[in-house]
mmCIF file of C-alpha atoms in Angstrom:
data_model
loop_
_atom_site.group_PDB
_atom_site.id
_atom_site.type_symbol
_atom_site.label_atom_id
_atom_site.label_comp_id
_atom_site.label_asym_id
_atom_site.label_seq_id
_atom_site.Cartn_x
_atom_site.Cartn_y
_atom_site.Cartn_z
ATOM 1 C CA UNK A 1 13.050 62.513 79.027
ATOM 2 C CA UNK A 2 13.471 64.284 75.753
ATOM 3 C CA UNK A 3 13.637 60.706 73.882
ATOM 4 C CA UNK A 4 10.256 59.721 75.578
ATOM 5 C CA UNK A 5 8.803 63.306 74.156
ATOM 6 C CA UNK A 6 10.065 62.641 71.142
ATOM 7 C CA UNK A 7 9.116 58.665 70.765
ATOM 8 C CA UNK A 8 5.616 60.104 71.535
ATOM 9 C CA UNK A 9 5.453 63.034 68.548
ATOM 10 C CA UNK A 10 6.760 60.370 66.285
ATOM 11 C CA UNK A 11 4.108 57.920 67.113
ATOM 12 C CA UNK A 12 1.471 60.768 67.238
ATOM 13 C CA UNK A 13 2.841 61.408 63.849
ATOM 14 C CA UNK A 14 2.812 57.927 62.394
ATOM 15 C CA UNK A 15 -0.759 57.606 63.670
ATOM 16 C CA UNK A 16 -1.739 60.564 62.071
ATOM 17 C CA UNK A 17 -0.599 59.709 58.716
ATOM 18 C CA UNK A 18 -2.134 56.096 59.204
ATOM 19 C CA UNK A 19 -5.779 57.826 59.600
ATOM 20 C CA UNK A 20 -5.137 60.068 56.558
ATOM 21 C CA UNK A 21 -4.551 56.979 54.199
ATOM 22 C CA UNK A 22 -7.008 54.803 55.641
ATOM 23 C CA UNK A 23 -9.313 58.385 54.993
ATOM 24 C CA UNK A 24 -7.979 58.019 51.357
ATOM 25 C CA UNK A 25 -9.038 54.846 50.777
ATOM 26 C CA UNK A 26 -12.009 54.864 51.717
ATOM 27 C CA UNK A 27 -12.433 58.216 49.909
ATOM 28 C CA UNK A 28 -10.921 56.027 47.000
ATOM 29 C CA UNK A 29 -13.501 53.786 47.288
ATOM 30 C CA UNK A 30 -16.485 56.101 47.292
ATOM 31 C CA UNK A 31 -15.271 57.468 44.347
ATOM 32 C CA UNK A 32 -15.113 54.346 42.514
ATOM 33 C CA UNK A 33 -18.732 53.992 43.107
ATOM 34 C CA UNK A 34 -19.701 57.415 42.061
ATOM 35 C CA UNK A 35 -18.396 56.682 38.551
ATOM 36 C CA UNK A 36 -20.102 53.487 38.100
ATOM 37 C CA UNK A 37 -23.714 54.938 37.484
ATOM 38 C CA UNK A 38 -22.406 58.070 35.935
ATOM 39 C CA UNK A 39 -21.292 55.488 33.285
ATOM 40 C CA UNK A 40 -24.397 53.593 33.197
ATOM 41 C CA UNK A 41 -26.509 56.518 32.527
ATOM 42 C CA UNK A 42 -24.693 57.672 29.998
ATOM 43 C CA UNK A 43 -25.134 54.252 28.338
ATOM 44 C CA UNK A 44 -28.667 54.054 29.003
ATOM 45 C CA UNK A 45 -29.358 57.486 27.335
ATOM 46 C CA UNK A 46 -27.646 56.237 24.307
ATOM 47 C CA UNK A 47 -29.917 53.124 24.524
ATOM 48 C CA UNK A 48 -32.575 55.921 24.375
ATOM 49 C CA UNK A 49 -31.175 57.745 21.752
ATOM 50 C CA UNK A 50 -31.316 55.136 19.330
ATOM 51 C CA UNK A 51 -34.832 53.957 20.074
ATOM 52 C CA UNK A 52 -36.287 57.636 19.468
ATOM 53 C CA UNK A 53 -34.781 57.658 15.969
ATOM 54 C CA UNK A 54 -36.533 54.522 15.176
ATOM 55 C CA UNK A 55 -32.971 52.270 14.830
ATOM 56 C CA UNK A 56 -34.385 49.417 16.415
ATOM 57 C CA UNK A 57 -31.808 46.774 15.820
ATOM 58 C CA UNK A 58 -28.860 48.851 16.663
ATOM 59 C CA UNK A 59 -30.758 49.390 20.001
ATOM 60 C CA UNK A 60 -30.724 45.665 20.449
ATOM 61 C CA UNK A 61 -27.403 45.243 19.497
ATOM 62 C CA UNK A 62 -26.259 47.992 22.002
ATOM 63 C CA UNK A 63 -28.566 46.682 24.673
ATOM 64 C CA UNK A 64 -26.663 43.137 24.437
ATOM 65 C CA UNK A 65 -23.575 44.607 24.594
ATOM 66 C CA UNK A 66 -24.422 46.878 27.561
ATOM 67 C CA UNK A 67 -25.853 43.836 29.545
ATOM 68 C CA UNK A 68 -22.525 42.307 29.027
ATOM 69 C CA UNK A 69 -20.820 45.716 29.893
ATOM 70 C CA UNK A 70 -22.538 46.073 33.258
ATOM 71 C CA UNK A 71 -21.845 42.495 34.537
ATOM 72 C CA UNK A 72 -18.424 43.435 34.023
ATOM 73 C CA UNK A 73 -18.530 46.517 35.791
ATOM 74 C CA UNK A 74 -20.393 45.394 39.044
ATOM 75 C CA UNK A 75 -17.935 42.250 38.854
ATOM 76 C CA UNK A 76 -15.172 45.495 38.786
ATOM 77 C CA UNK A 77 -16.941 46.933 41.785
ATOM 78 C CA UNK A 78 -15.127 45.152 44.551
ATOM 79 C CA UNK A 79 -11.683 45.131 43.307
ATOM 80 C CA UNK A 80 -8.782 47.672 44.145
ATOM 81 C CA UNK A 81 -7.044 46.919 40.919
ATOM 82 C CA UNK A 82 -8.235 44.740 37.745
ATOM 83 C CA UNK A 83 -5.564 43.403 35.289
ATOM 84 C CA UNK A 84 -4.467 45.233 32.363
ATOM 85 C CA UNK A 85 -6.597 43.019 30.256
ATOM 86 C CA UNK A 86 -10.000 43.281 31.849
ATOM 87 C CA UNK A 87 -9.696 46.944 31.647
ATOM 88 C CA UNK A 88 -8.855 46.908 27.672
ATOM 89 C CA UNK A 89 -12.267 44.879 27.768
ATOM 90 C CA UNK A 90 -13.876 47.096 28.858
ATOM 91 C CA UNK A 91 -12.766 50.179 26.840
ATOM 92 C CA UNK A 92 -12.995 47.738 23.243
ATOM 93 C CA UNK A 93 -16.612 47.377 24.517
ATOM 94 C CA UNK A 94 -17.087 50.847 25.381
ATOM 95 C CA UNK A 95 -16.063 52.108 22.283
ATOM 96 C CA UNK A 96 -17.612 49.532 20.021
ATOM 97 C CA UNK A 97 -20.746 50.843 21.851
ATOM 98 C CA UNK A 98 -20.157 54.322 20.864
ATOM 99 C CA UNK A 99 -19.462 53.135 16.842
ATOM 100 C CA UNK A 100 -22.892 52.019 16.961
ATOM 101 C CA UNK A 101 -23.933 55.705 16.873
ATOM 102 C CA UNK A 102 -21.068 57.023 15.557
ATOM 103 C CA UNK A 103 -19.693 55.316 12.307
ATOM 104 C CA UNK A 104 -17.117 57.978 11.776
ATOM 105 C CA UNK A 105 -14.781 57.661 15.059
ATOM 106 C CA UNK A 106 -11.834 55.547 14.148
ATOM 107 C CA UNK A 107 -9.945 53.572 17.373
ATOM 108 C CA UNK A 108 -6.433 52.457 17.365
ATOM 109 C CA UNK A 109 -4.757 50.497 20.096
ATOM 110 C CA UNK A 110 -1.049 49.984 20.661
ATOM 111 C CA UNK A 111 0.599 47.987 23.226
ATOM 112 C CA UNK A 112 4.662 47.184 23.957
ATOM 113 C CA UNK A 113 5.431 43.487 23.140
ATOM 114 C CA UNK A 114 6.758 43.843 26.257
ATOM 115 C CA UNK A 115 3.629 44.165 28.699
ATOM 116 C CA UNK A 116 1.950 41.339 29.636
ATOM 117 C CA UNK A 117 -1.544 42.518 30.113
ATOM 118 C CA UNK A 118 -2.726 39.296 32.232
ATOM 119 C CA UNK A 119 -0.331 40.397 35.024
ATOM 120 C CA UNK A 120 0.092 44.006 34.660
ATOM 121 C CA UNK A 121 -2.425 45.955 37.260
ATOM 122 C CA UNK A 122 -4.138 49.005 36.812
ATOM 123 C CA UNK A 123 -7.237 50.805 39.413
ATOM 124 C CA UNK A 124 -10.409 49.524 37.452
ATOM 125 C CA UNK A 125 -12.892 51.789 35.380
ATOM 126 C CA UNK A 126 -9.669 54.394 35.055
ATOM 127 C CA UNK A 127 -9.567 54.776 31.600
ATOM 128 C CA UNK A 128 -13.496 54.892 30.354
ATOM 129 C CA UNK A 129 -14.007 57.901 31.459
ATOM 130 C CA UNK A 130 -10.920 59.712 29.795
ATOM 131 C CA UNK A 131 -11.938 58.091 26.530
ATOM 132 C CA UNK A 132 -15.690 58.958 26.903
ATOM 133 C CA UNK A 133 -14.568 62.476 27.266
ATOM 134 C CA UNK A 134 -12.557 62.263 24.126
ATOM 135 C CA UNK A 135 -14.785 61.031 22.323
ATOM 136 C CA UNK A 136 -18.018 63.290 23.241
ATOM 137 C CA UNK A 137 -16.244 66.682 23.497
ATOM 138 C CA UNK A 138 -13.364 66.256 21.196
ATOM 139 C CA UNK A 139 -13.941 64.004 18.285
ATOM 140 C CA UNK A 140 -17.923 64.194 17.819
ATOM 141 C CA UNK A 141 -17.999 68.178 17.459
ATOM 142 C CA UNK A 142 -15.250 67.766 14.198
ATOM 143 C CA UNK A 143 -16.674 68.701 10.715
ATOM 144 C CA UNK A 144 -17.535 65.523 8.425
ATOM 145 C CA UNK A 145 -14.565 66.099 6.393
ATOM 146 C CA UNK A 146 -12.088 64.863 9.306
ATOM 147 C CA UNK A 147 -11.769 61.386 10.263
ATOM 148 C CA UNK A 148 -11.878 61.070 13.812
ATOM 149 C CA UNK A 149 -9.062 59.377 15.161
ATOM 150 C CA UNK A 150 -8.816 58.029 19.134
ATOM 151 C CA UNK A 151 -5.677 56.267 19.662
ATOM 152 C CA UNK A 152 -5.153 54.202 23.041
ATOM 153 C CA UNK A 153 -1.109 53.961 23.660
ATOM 154 C CA UNK A 154 0.371 51.557 26.497
ATOM 155 C CA UNK A 155 4.308 51.258 27.406
ATOM 156 C CA UNK A 156 6.662 50.303 29.529
ATOM 157 C CA UNK A 157 9.505 52.934 30.755
ATOM 158 C CA UNK A 158 11.799 51.404 33.121
ATOM 159 C CA UNK A 159 9.251 50.412 36.185
ATOM 160 C CA UNK A 160 6.380 52.712 35.169
ATOM 161 C CA UNK A 161 3.106 51.726 33.192
ATOM 162 C CA UNK A 162 2.607 55.002 30.606
ATOM 163 C CA UNK A 163 -0.582 55.303 29.231
ATOM 164 C CA UNK A 164 -1.623 57.473 26.075
ATOM 165 C CA UNK A 165 -4.896 58.536 25.061
ATOM 166 C CA UNK A 166 -4.792 60.519 22.100
ATOM 167 C CA UNK A 167 -7.159 62.526 19.817
ATOM 168 C CA UNK A 168 -7.239 64.672 17.046
ATOM 169 C CA UNK A 169 -10.285 66.221 17.849
ATOM 170 C CA UNK A 170 -11.263 70.042 18.713
ATOM 171 C CA UNK A 171 -8.919 70.687 21.074
ATOM 172 C CA UNK A 172 -9.870 71.979 24.647
ATOM 173 C CA UNK A 173 -9.800 75.515 23.746
ATOM 174 C CA UNK A 174 -13.185 74.664 21.706
ATOM 175 C CA UNK A 175 -14.671 72.885 24.252
ATOM 176 C CA UNK A 176 -14.021 75.711 27.038
ATOM 177 C CA UNK A 177 -15.692 78.327 24.802
ATOM 178 C CA UNK A 178 -19.011 75.835 23.720
ATOM 179 C CA UNK A 179 -19.363 74.708 27.547
ATOM 180 C CA UNK A 180 -19.001 76.049 30.849
ATOM 181 C CA UNK A 181 -16.496 75.269 33.407
ATOM 182 C CA UNK A 182 -19.047 73.526 35.513
ATOM 183 C CA UNK A 183 -19.953 71.232 32.999
ATOM 184 C CA UNK A 184 -16.469 69.242 33.220
ATOM 185 C CA UNK A 185 -17.508 65.707 32.770
ATOM 186 C CA UNK A 186 -18.101 64.296 36.143
ATOM 187 C CA UNK A 187 -16.462 61.071 35.244
ATOM 188 C CA UNK A 188 -13.309 63.130 34.551
ATOM 189 C CA UNK A 189 -13.045 65.279 37.590
ATOM 190 C CA UNK A 190 -13.588 62.101 39.559
ATOM 191 C CA UNK A 191 -10.680 60.007 37.534
ATOM 192 C CA UNK A 192 -8.832 63.196 38.921
ATOM 193 C CA UNK A 193 -9.585 62.639 42.432
ATOM 194 C CA UNK A 194 -9.008 58.991 42.012
ATOM 195 C CA UNK A 195 -5.048 59.175 40.814
ATOM 196 C CA UNK A 196 -4.756 61.895 43.733
ATOM 197 C CA UNK A 197 -6.054 59.138 46.492
ATOM 198 C CA UNK A 198 -3.822 56.489 45.004
ATOM 199 C CA UNK A 199 -0.646 58.750 44.637
ATOM 200 C CA UNK A 200 -1.036 59.319 48.302
ATOM 201 C CA UNK A 201 -2.099 55.648 49.317
ATOM 202 C CA UNK A 202 0.655 53.709 47.399
ATOM 203 C CA UNK A 203 2.784 56.613 48.365
ATOM 204 C CA UNK A 204 4.478 56.537 45.191
ATOM 205 C CA UNK A 205 4.958 59.633 43.388
ATOM 206 C CA UNK A 206 5.193 58.339 40.130
ATOM 207 C CA UNK A 207 1.187 58.348 39.631
ATOM 208 C CA UNK A 208 0.164 61.163 37.679
ATOM 209 C CA UNK A 209 -2.643 62.194 35.258
ATOM 210 C CA UNK A 210 -0.927 65.174 32.565
ATOM 211 C CA UNK A 211 -3.676 66.590 30.374
ATOM 212 C CA UNK A 212 -1.518 68.110 27.165
ATOM 213 C CA UNK A 213 -3.359 70.330 24.341
ATOM 214 C CA UNK A 214 -1.830 69.567 21.038
ATOM 215 C CA UNK A 215 -1.262 72.297 18.181
ATOM 216 C CA UNK A 216 -0.089 72.854 14.769
ATOM 217 C CA UNK A 217 2.816 75.074 13.881
ATOM 218 C CA UNK A 218 0.196 77.931 13.285
ATOM 219 C CA UNK A 219 -0.630 77.261 17.036
ATOM 220 C CA UNK A 220 -3.932 75.766 16.071
ATOM 221 C CA UNK A 221 -5.667 73.071 18.220
ATOM 222 C CA UNK A 222 -5.670 69.981 16.553
ATOM 223 C CA UNK A 223 -6.572 67.410 19.660
ATOM 224 C CA UNK A 224 -5.668 66.510 23.172
ATOM 225 C CA UNK A 225 -3.329 64.086 24.681
ATOM 226 C CA UNK A 226 -3.960 62.571 28.428
ATOM 227 C CA UNK A 227 -0.970 61.089 29.924
ATOM 228 C CA UNK A 228 -1.155 58.763 32.621
ATOM 229 C CA UNK A 229 1.857 57.145 34.521
ATOM 230 C CA UNK A 230 1.378 54.397 37.251
ATOM 231 C CA UNK A 231 3.894 52.230 38.913
ATOM 232 C CA UNK A 232 3.955 48.140 37.430
ATOM 233 C CA UNK A 233 4.205 46.873 40.714
ATOM 234 C CA UNK A 234 -0.049 47.264 41.512
ATOM 235 C CA UNK A 235 -1.383 44.238 42.213
ATOM 236 C CA UNK A 236 -5.276 43.141 43.250
#
């Protein structure tokens, strides 16, 4: 009788955990669906900005790149994971779009030679909101006398894929003082939740997203670093 009772409760707990995973998967799909229109609206606003500034040629160039980007994002919508190469293509295009408006941004990409971008998989559109946040809230408020640098560093640490997004911007303290917490980027909030849901779904505690405030020897803010850790065995 004891064995039957224990077996019943164990089976019940397994079903409960399975149900929680299914819910988490649905939430992950819903969050990914939310991030796309947020991303699109920002790009459309950028085109409108260029038109209002009477920068017709730039607006047309932006529109052409944006059209290609939309097709890529729509292709990603049905996927749980994309190759690192595909994600980097989106990032490269997005940064080029931003540089059409803000020429002062210098983008640096560093990928460890051991990483095969064609066979490494990550969740789609994971990096773009973080890079967007770094540009808009970290780099653009910088004084014109300082070169705005955005770094994307990708490396391996045993069976962990480490992705580092670093800017030499004004820092999060300045952002919190200049805008209310309620204005935190929607894309960032969604990305954080996607990371939490992914951690639960794949049952892997290596999944993480950590913000780090960079300071100089006088404790002054000199930028922000975002560290993302993912397992290397994700697949499509």
